[in-house]
XYZ file of C-alpha atoms in Angstrom:
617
model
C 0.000 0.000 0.000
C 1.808 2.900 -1.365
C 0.318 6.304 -2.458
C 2.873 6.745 -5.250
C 1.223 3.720 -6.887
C -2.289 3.755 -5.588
C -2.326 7.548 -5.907
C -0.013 8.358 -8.770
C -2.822 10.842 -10.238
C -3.743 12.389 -7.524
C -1.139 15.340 -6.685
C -3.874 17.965 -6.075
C -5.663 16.211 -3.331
C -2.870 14.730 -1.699
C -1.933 18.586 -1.474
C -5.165 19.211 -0.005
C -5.249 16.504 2.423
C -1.424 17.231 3.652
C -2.840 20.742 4.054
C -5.672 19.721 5.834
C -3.349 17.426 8.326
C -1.561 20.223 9.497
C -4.853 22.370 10.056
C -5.758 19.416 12.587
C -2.807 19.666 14.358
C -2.868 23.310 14.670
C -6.632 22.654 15.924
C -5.156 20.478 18.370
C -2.471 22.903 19.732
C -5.313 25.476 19.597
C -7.028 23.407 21.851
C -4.307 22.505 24.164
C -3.699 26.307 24.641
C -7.027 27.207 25.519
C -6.677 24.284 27.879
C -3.623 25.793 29.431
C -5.547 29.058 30.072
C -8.477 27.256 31.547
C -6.023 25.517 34.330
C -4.414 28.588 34.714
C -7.619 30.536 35.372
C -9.026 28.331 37.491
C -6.046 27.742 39.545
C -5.966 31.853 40.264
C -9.637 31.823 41.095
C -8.752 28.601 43.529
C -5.988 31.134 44.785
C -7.631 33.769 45.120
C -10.785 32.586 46.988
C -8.086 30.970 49.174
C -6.751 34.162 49.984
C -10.526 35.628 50.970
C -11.314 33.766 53.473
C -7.600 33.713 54.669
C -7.741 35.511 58.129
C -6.700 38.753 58.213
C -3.311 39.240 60.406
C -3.408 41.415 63.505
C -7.390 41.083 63.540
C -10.002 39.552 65.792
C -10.939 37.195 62.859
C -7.107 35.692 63.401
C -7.924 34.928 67.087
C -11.014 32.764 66.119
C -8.795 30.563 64.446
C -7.944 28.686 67.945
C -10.956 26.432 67.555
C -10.751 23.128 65.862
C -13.254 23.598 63.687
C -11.961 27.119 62.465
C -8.056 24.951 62.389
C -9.865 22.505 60.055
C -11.124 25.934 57.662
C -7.947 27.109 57.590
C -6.357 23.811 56.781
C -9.191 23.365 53.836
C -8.092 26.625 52.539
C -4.589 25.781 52.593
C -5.132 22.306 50.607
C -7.294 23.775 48.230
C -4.195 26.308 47.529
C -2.204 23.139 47.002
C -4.706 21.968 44.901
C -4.611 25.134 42.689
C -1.041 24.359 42.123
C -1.569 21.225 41.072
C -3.515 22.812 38.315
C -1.015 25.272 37.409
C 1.213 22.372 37.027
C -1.173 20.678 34.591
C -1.255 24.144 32.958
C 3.008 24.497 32.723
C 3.703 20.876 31.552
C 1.104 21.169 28.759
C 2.517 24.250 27.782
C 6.214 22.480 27.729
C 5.287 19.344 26.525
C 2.642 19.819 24.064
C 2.024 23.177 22.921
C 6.035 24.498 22.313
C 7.193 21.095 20.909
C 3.872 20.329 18.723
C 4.531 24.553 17.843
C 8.230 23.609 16.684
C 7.060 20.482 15.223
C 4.729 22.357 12.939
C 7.029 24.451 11.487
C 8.940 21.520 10.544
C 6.436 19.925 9.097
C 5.572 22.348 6.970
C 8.890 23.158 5.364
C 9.053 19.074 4.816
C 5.183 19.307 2.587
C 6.553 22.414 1.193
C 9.586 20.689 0.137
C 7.904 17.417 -1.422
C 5.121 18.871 -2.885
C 7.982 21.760 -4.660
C 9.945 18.531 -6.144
C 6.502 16.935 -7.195
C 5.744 20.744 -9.309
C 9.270 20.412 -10.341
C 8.631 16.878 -11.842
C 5.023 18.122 -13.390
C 6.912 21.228 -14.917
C 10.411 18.676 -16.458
C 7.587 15.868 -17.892
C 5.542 18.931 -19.179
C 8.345 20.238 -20.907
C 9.338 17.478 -22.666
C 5.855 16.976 -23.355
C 5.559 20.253 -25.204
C 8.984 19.409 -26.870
C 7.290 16.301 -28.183
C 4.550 17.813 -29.398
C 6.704 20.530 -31.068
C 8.279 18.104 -33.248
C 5.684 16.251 -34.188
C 4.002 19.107 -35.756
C 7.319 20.056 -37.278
C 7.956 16.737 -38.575
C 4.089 16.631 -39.838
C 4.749 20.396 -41.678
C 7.849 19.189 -43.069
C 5.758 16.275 -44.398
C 2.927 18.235 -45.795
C 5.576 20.688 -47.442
C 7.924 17.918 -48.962
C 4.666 16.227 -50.321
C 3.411 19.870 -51.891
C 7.162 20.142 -53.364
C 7.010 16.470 -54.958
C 3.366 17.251 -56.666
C 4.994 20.412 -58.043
C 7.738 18.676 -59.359
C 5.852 16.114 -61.059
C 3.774 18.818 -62.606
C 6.489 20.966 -64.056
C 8.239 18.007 -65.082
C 4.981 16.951 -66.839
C 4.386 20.433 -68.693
C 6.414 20.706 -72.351
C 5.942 24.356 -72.021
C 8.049 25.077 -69.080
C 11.990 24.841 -69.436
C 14.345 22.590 -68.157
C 15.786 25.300 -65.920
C 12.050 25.302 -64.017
C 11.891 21.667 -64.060
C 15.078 21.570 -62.147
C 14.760 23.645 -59.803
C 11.290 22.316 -58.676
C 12.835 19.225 -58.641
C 15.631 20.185 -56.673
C 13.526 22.212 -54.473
C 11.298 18.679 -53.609
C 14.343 17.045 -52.438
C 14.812 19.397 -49.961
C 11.536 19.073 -48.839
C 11.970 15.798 -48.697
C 15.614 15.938 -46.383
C 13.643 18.240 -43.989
C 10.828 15.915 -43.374
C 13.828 13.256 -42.656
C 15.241 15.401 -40.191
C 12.041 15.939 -38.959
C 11.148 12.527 -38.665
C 14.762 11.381 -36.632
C 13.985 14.314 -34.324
C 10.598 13.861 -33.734
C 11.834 9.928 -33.457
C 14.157 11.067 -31.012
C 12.214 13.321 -28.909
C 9.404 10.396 -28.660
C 11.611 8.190 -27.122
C 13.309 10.498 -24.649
C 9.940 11.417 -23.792
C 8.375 8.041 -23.037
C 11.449 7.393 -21.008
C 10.932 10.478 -19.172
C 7.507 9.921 -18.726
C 7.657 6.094 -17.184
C 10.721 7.992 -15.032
C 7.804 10.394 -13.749
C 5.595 7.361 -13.350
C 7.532 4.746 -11.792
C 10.386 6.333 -9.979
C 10.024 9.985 -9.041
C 6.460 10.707 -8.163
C 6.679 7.433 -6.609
C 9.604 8.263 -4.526
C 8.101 12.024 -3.582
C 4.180 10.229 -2.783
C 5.842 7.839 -0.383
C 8.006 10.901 1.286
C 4.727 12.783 2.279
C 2.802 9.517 3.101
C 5.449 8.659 5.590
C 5.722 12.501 6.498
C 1.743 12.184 7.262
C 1.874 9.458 8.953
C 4.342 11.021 11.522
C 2.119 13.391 11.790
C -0.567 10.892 12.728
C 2.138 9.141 15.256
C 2.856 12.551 16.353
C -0.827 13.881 17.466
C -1.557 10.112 19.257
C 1.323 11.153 21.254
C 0.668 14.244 22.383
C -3.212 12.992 23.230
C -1.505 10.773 25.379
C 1.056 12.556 27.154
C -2.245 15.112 27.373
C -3.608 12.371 29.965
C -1.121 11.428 31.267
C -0.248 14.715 32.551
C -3.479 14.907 34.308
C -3.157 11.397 35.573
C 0.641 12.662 37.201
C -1.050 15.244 39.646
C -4.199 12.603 40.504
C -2.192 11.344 43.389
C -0.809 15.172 44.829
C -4.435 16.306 44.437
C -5.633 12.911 46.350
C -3.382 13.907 49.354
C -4.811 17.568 49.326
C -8.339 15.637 49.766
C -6.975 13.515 51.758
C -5.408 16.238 54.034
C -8.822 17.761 53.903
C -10.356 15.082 55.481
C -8.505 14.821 57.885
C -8.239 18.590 58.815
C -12.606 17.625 58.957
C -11.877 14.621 61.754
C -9.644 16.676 63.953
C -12.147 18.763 65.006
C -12.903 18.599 68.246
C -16.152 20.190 69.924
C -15.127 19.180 73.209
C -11.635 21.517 73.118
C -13.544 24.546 71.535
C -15.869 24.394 74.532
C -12.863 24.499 76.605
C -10.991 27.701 74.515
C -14.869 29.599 74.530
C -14.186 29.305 78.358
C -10.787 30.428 78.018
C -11.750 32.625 75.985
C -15.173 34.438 77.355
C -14.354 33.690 80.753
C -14.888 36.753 83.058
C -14.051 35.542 86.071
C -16.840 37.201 88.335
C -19.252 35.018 89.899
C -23.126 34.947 89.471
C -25.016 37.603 91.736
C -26.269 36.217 95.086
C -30.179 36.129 96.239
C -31.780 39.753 96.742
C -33.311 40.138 100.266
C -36.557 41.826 100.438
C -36.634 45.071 101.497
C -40.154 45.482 103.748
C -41.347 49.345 102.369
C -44.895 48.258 104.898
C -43.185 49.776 108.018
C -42.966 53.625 107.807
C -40.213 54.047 110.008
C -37.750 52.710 107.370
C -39.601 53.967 104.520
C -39.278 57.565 106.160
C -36.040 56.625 106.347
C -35.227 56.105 102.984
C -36.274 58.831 101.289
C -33.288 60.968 103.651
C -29.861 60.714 103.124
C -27.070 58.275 103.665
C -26.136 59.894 106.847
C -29.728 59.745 108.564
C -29.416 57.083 110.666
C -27.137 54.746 111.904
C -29.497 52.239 111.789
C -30.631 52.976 108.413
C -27.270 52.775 107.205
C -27.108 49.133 108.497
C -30.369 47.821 107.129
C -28.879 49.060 103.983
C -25.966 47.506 104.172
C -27.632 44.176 104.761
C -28.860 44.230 101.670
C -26.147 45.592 99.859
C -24.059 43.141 101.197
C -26.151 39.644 101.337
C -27.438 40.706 97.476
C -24.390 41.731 95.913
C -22.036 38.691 95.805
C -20.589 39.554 92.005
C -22.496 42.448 90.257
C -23.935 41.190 86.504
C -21.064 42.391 84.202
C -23.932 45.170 82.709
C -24.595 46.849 85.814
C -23.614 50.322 87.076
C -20.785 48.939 89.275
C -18.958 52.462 88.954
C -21.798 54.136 90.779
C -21.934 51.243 93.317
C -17.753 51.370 94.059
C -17.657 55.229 94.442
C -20.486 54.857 96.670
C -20.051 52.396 99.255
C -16.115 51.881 98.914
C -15.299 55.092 100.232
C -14.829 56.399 104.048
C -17.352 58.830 103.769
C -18.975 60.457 100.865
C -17.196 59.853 97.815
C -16.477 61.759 94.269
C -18.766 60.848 92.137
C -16.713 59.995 88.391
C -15.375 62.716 87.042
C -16.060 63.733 83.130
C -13.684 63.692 80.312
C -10.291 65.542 80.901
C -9.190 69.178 79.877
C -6.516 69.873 78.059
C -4.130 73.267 79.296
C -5.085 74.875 75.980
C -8.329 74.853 76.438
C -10.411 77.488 78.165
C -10.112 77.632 81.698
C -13.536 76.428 83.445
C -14.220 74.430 80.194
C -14.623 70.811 80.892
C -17.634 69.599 83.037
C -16.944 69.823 86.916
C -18.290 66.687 89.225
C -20.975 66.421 90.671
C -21.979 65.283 94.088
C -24.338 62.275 94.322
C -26.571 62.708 97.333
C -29.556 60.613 96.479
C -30.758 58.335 99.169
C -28.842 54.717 99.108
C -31.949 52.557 98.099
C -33.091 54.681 95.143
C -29.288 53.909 94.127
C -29.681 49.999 94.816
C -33.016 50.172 92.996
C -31.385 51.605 90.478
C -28.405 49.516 90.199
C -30.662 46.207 90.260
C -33.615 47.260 87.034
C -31.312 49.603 85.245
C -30.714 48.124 81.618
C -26.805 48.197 79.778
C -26.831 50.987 77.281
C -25.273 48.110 74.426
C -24.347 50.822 72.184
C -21.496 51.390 74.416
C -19.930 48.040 73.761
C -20.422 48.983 70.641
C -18.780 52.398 70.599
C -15.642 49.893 71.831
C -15.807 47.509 69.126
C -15.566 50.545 67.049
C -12.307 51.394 68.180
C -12.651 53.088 71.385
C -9.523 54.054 73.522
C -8.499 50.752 75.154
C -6.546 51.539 78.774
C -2.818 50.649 78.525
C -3.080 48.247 81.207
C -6.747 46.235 79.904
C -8.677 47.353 82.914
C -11.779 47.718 80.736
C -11.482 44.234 80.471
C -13.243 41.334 83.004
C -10.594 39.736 85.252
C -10.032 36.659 83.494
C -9.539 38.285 80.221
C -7.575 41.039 81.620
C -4.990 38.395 83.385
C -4.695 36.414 79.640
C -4.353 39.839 77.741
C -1.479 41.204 80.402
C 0.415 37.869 80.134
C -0.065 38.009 76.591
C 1.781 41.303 76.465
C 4.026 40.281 79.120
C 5.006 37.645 76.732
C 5.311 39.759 73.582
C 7.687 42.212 75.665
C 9.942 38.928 76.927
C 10.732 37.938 72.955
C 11.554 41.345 71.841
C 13.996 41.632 74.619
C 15.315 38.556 73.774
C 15.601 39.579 70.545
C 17.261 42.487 71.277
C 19.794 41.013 73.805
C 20.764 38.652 70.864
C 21.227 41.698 68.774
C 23.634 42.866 71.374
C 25.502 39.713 71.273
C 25.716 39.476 67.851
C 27.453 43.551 67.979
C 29.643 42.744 70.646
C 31.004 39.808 68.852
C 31.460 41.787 65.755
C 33.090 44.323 68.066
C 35.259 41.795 69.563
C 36.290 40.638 65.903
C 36.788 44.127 64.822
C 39.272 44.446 68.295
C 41.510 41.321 67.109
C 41.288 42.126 63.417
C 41.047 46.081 62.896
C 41.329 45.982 59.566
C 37.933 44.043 59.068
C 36.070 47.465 60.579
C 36.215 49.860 62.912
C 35.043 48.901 66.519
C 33.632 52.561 67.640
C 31.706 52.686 64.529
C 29.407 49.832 66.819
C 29.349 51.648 69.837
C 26.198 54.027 68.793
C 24.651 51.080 67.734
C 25.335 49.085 70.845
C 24.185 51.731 72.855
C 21.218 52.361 71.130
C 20.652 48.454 71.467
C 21.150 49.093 75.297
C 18.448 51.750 76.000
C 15.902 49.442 73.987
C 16.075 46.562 76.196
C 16.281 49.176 79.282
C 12.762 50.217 77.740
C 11.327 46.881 77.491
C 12.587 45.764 80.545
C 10.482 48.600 82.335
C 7.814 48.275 80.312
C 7.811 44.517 81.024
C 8.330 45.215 84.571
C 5.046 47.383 84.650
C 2.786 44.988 82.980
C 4.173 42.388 85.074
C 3.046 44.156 88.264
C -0.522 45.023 86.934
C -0.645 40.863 86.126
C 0.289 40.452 89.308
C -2.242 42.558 90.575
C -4.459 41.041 89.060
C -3.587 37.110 89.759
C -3.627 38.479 93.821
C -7.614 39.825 92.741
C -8.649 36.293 91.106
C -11.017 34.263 92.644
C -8.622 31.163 93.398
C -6.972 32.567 96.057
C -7.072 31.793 99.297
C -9.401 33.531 101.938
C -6.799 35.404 103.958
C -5.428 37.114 100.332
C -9.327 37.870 99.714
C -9.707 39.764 103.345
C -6.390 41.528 102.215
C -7.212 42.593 98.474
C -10.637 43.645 98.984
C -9.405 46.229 102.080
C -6.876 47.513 99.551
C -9.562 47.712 97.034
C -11.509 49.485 99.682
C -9.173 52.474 99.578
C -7.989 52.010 96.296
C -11.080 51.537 93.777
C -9.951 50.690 90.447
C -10.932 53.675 87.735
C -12.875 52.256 84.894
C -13.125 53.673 81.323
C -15.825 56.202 80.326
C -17.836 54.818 76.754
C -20.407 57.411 77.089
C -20.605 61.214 77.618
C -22.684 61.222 81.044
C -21.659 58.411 83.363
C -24.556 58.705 85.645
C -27.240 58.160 83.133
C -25.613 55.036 81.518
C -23.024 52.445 82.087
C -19.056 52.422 81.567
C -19.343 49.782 78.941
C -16.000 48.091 81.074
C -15.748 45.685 83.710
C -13.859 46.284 86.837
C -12.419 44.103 89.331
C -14.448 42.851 91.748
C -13.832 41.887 95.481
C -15.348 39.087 97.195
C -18.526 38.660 98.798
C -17.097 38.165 102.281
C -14.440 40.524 102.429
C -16.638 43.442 100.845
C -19.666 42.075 103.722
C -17.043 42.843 106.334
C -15.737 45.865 104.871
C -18.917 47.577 104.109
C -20.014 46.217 108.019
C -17.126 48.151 109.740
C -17.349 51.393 107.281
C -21.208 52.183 107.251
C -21.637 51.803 110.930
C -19.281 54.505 111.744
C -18.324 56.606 108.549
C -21.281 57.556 107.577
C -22.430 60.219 110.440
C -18.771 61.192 110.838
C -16.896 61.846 107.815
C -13.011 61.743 108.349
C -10.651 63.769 105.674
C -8.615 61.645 103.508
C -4.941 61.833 104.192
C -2.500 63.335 101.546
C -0.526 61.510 99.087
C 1.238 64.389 98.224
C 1.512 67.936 96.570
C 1.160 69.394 93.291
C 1.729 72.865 91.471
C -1.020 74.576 90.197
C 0.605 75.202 86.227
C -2.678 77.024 84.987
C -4.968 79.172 86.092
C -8.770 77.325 87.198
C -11.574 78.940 88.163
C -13.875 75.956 89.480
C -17.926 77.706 89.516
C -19.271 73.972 89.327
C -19.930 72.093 91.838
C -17.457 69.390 92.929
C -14.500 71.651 91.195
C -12.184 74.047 93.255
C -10.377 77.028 91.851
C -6.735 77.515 92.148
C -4.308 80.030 90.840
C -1.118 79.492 88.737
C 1.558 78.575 90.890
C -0.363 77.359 94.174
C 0.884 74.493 96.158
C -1.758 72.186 97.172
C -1.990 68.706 98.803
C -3.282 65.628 96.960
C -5.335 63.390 98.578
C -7.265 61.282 95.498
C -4.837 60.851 92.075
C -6.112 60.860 88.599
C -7.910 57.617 88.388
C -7.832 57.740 84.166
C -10.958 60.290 83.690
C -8.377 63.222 83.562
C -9.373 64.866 87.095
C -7.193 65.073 90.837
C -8.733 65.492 93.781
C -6.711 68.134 95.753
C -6.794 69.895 99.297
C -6.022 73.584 100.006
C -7.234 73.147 103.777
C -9.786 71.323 105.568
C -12.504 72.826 104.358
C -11.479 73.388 100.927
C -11.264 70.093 98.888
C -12.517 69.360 95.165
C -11.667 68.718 91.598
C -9.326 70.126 89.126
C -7.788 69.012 85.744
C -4.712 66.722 85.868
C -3.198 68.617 83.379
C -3.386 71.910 85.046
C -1.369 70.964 88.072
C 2.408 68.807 88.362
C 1.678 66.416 90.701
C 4.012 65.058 93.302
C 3.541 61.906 94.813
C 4.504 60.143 98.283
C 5.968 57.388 97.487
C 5.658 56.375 101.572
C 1.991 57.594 101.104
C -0.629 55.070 102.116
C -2.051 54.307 98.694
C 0.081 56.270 96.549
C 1.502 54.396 93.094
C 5.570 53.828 93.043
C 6.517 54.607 89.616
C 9.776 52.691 88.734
């Protein structure tokens, strides 16, 4: 089976079908390529939705990704960016393997056709020619024939005539023989040419078109060999990254089994865990005998009596206030002496217009409108949400419940410990270099390091304090948890007695809505004995708080509200309450003068052998 003898006659289609071989192929490559794009498309929309629900960094969203079922998410996400790379790999390897080399292989077949099928013209343009030279002669030889025969007939007729002279005779006679020598040439030529031809012609037949008709049939068939190839290697490419994309599945499903409900239970604990405890039973308060309902609607100081019933219920009912609750009204109110500040407003700034931010006021509403108060007021919730806004957080969490405040301080105590690790290793890794620079001087110059080394210094100095400080307020905190023993209890809560921890404002008027912050609470039995031994006796006779120190009036501050007290630039005053974080000191001129001024309108200085006065480090 040979096309140069099954298909000797058929140059024009076998063009056509060559042609149409190498369209296919390029159709095939086409195809390939768009496939290529497809993997690569899908594997960036893989990536990118990856990427979307990737956790942010630094974000709440990054914390939530403790849980087991969130690990499992992340882990799904991760695989399925595995998986996308699995289809760019697809994508590459049919680009290397199929499109370039089918590409290149193209381009030589085409040269190859063009070269066969410009020898098979070549051979159609030789046989043509000597075709035409055939034919040429023949109708020479067949003229020469004609003419010779023409010349003879003339002869004869001349020769015949007795009027025409011997002189005619012979030259018509002479003239016929060279008609007839022509038509002899003729013939041998025309001979001659017939037989080259036919031997050029069974040449065409038999040998060269032959030879060329077998070159593309072979060239075709490569071509054929060639595309099975590539549709092969085409799945088998596919069937390479089966197993890689089995293991992302397979790491999916397992990411799915380690979740574990049980342990995010345990981390919502950890992680939502306040550390108060629930509210005891409220004692009824009897309103159907007039003596204490008279009673009531006086102040705090009315009777000593009063002031016990009071604190009965206070005491039995409180246990750990709801997290909601006004506790900031309830702390400045019964943790005090005698009658306490009520919270300050928001801070002044010395640039601002003297007299311009709101004075305190003093509460003196009778103690069981406050309790009623405390116990059906509702949370104002938009103040939590003012803080998930991005409300000022305190430095050291106190807005925070106990629990979460202890996990956020060791958090940070952590943080500080590796950056001063890291920076002590930094100052290794100088004074080595220093010490190389010593032995070899020509390596550097060792003072160039000693800015640097300094610098180095002073940063761990800084974190070292700064560590130190949120290292006591942890440890503050740890003393104030409820696991500690009862003796540590009867201590902490007399400390927080005299020292009631400020709280962060959320809302313009504190008295009309809540903090939106917890604060540490004491427990039940040491603020029962506490509250026992202080409203008895402090109530009726108020003693004057003892100074923690002094401070220098730097502004001038003319208090006309009530709970503020005016001073003049450059008065000395004592300071009996610091600035619990709402931007106001409570100072002393004498004993009757006492009241409120902005922090930043006085220099404060503190005690440090004060009773209750802060040691700064």
């Amino acid at each position: 089976m040979s096309w140069g003898t099954e298909l000797w006659d058929q140059f024009d289609n076998l063009e056509k079908h060559t042609q149409w071989g190498i369209d296919i192929l390029e159709k095939y490559i086409k195809f390939v390529k768009e496939r290529t794009e497809i993997e690569l498309s899908y594997a960036k929309q893989l990536r990118n939705l990856s990427k979307k629900y990737q956790p942010k960094k630094n974000s709440k969203e990054e914390e939530e990704y403790r849980y087991t079922a969130c690990k499992a998410f992340l882990s799904t996400l991760n695989e399925m960016n595995d998986y996308a790379g699995q289809h760019e790999v697809i994508s590459e390897n049919m680009t290397s393997q199929i499109t370039v080399e089918l590409a290149r292989y193209v381009q030589e077949l085409k040269q190859e056709r063009k070269s066969h099928f410009h020898d098979g013209r070549k051979a159609q343009q030789h046989i043509e020619t000597c075709w035409k030279q055939l034919e040429s002669s023949k109708r020479r030889f067949e003229r020469d024939c004609k003419e010779a025969d023409r010349a003879q007939q003339y002869f004869e007729k001349m020769d015949a005539d007795i009027n025409v002279t011997k002189a005619d005779v012979e030259k018509a006679r002479q003239q016929a023989q060279m008609r007839h020598q022509m038509a002899e040439d003729s013939k041998a030529d025309y001979s001659s040419i017939l037989q080259k031809f036919n031997h050029e012609q069974h040449e065409y037949y038999h040998t060269h078109i032959p030879n060329i008709f077998q070159k593309i049939q072979e060239m075709e068939e490569r071509r054929i060999v060639r595309i099975g190839e590539s549709v092969k290697t085409y799945a088998e490419l596919d069937r390479q990254v089966i197993p890689i994309i089995g293991k992302c599945l397979d790491g999916m499903v397992k990411a799915a089994e380690s979740i574990d409900p049980k342990n995010d239970s345990q981390l919502a604990i950890e992680a939502y865990k306040s550390g108060f405890e629930p509210p005891g039973d409220i004692e009824f308060e009897d309103y159907t005998q007039p003596m204490k309902r008279a009673v009531s609607d006086n102040s705090l100081s009315n009777s000593r009596g009063e002031g016990k019933s009071e604190l009965k219920f206070g005491g039995k009912s409180k246990g750990k206030l709801w997290p909601f609750i006004k506790k900031n009204k309830l702390m400045s109110l019964l943790t005090s002496p005698h009658q306490p500040p009520p919270p300050p407003p928001a801070s002044a700034s010395p640039s601002a217009v003297p007299n311009g931010p709101q004075s305190p006021k003093q509460q003196k509403e009778p103690l069981s409108h406050r309790f009623n108060e405390f116990m059906t007021s509702k949370p104002k919730i938009h103040c939590f949400r003012s803080l998930k806004r991005g409300g000022a957080t305190p430095e050291d969490f106190s807005n925070l419940p106990p629990e979460q405040r202890r996990k956020k301080l060791q958090q940070k105590v952590d943080e500080l410990n590796k950056e001063i690790q890291k920076e002590m290793d930094q100052r290794d890794a100088i004074t080595k270099m220093k010490d190389v620079y010593l032995k070899n001087p020509q390596m550097g110059d060792p003072a160039s390091l000693d800015h640097k080394l300094a610098e180095v210094s002073q940063n761990i100095e800084k974190l070292r304090l700064e560590a130190q400080k949120f290292e006591a307020w942890l440890a503050e905190v740890e003393g104030r948890l409820p696991a500690r023993s009862e003796q540590a209890r009867r201590q902490s809560g007399m400390y927080d007695v005299q020292n009631p921890p400020a709280v962060n404002n959320c809302a313009q008027d504190r008295e009309s809505s809540p903090d939106g912050s917890y604060t540490e609470e004491r427990s039940q039995e040491s603020e029962g004995k506490v509250l026992a031994a202080d409203f008895d006796d402090e109530f009726d006779d108020e003693e004057s708080l003892p100074a923690i120190g002094t401070c220098k009036a730097l502004y001038t501050f003319e208090g006309q509200n009530e709970g503020t007290i005016s001073v003049v630039e450059g008065e000395t005053l004592y300071v009996i309450e610091e600035d619990k974080g709402d931007g106001w000191t409570r100072i002393r001129r004498n004993e009757d003068e006492e009241g409120y001024v902005p922090t930043s309108y006085v220099e404060v200085y503190l005690d440090k052998n004060a009773k209750g006065a802060k040691t700064y480090i």
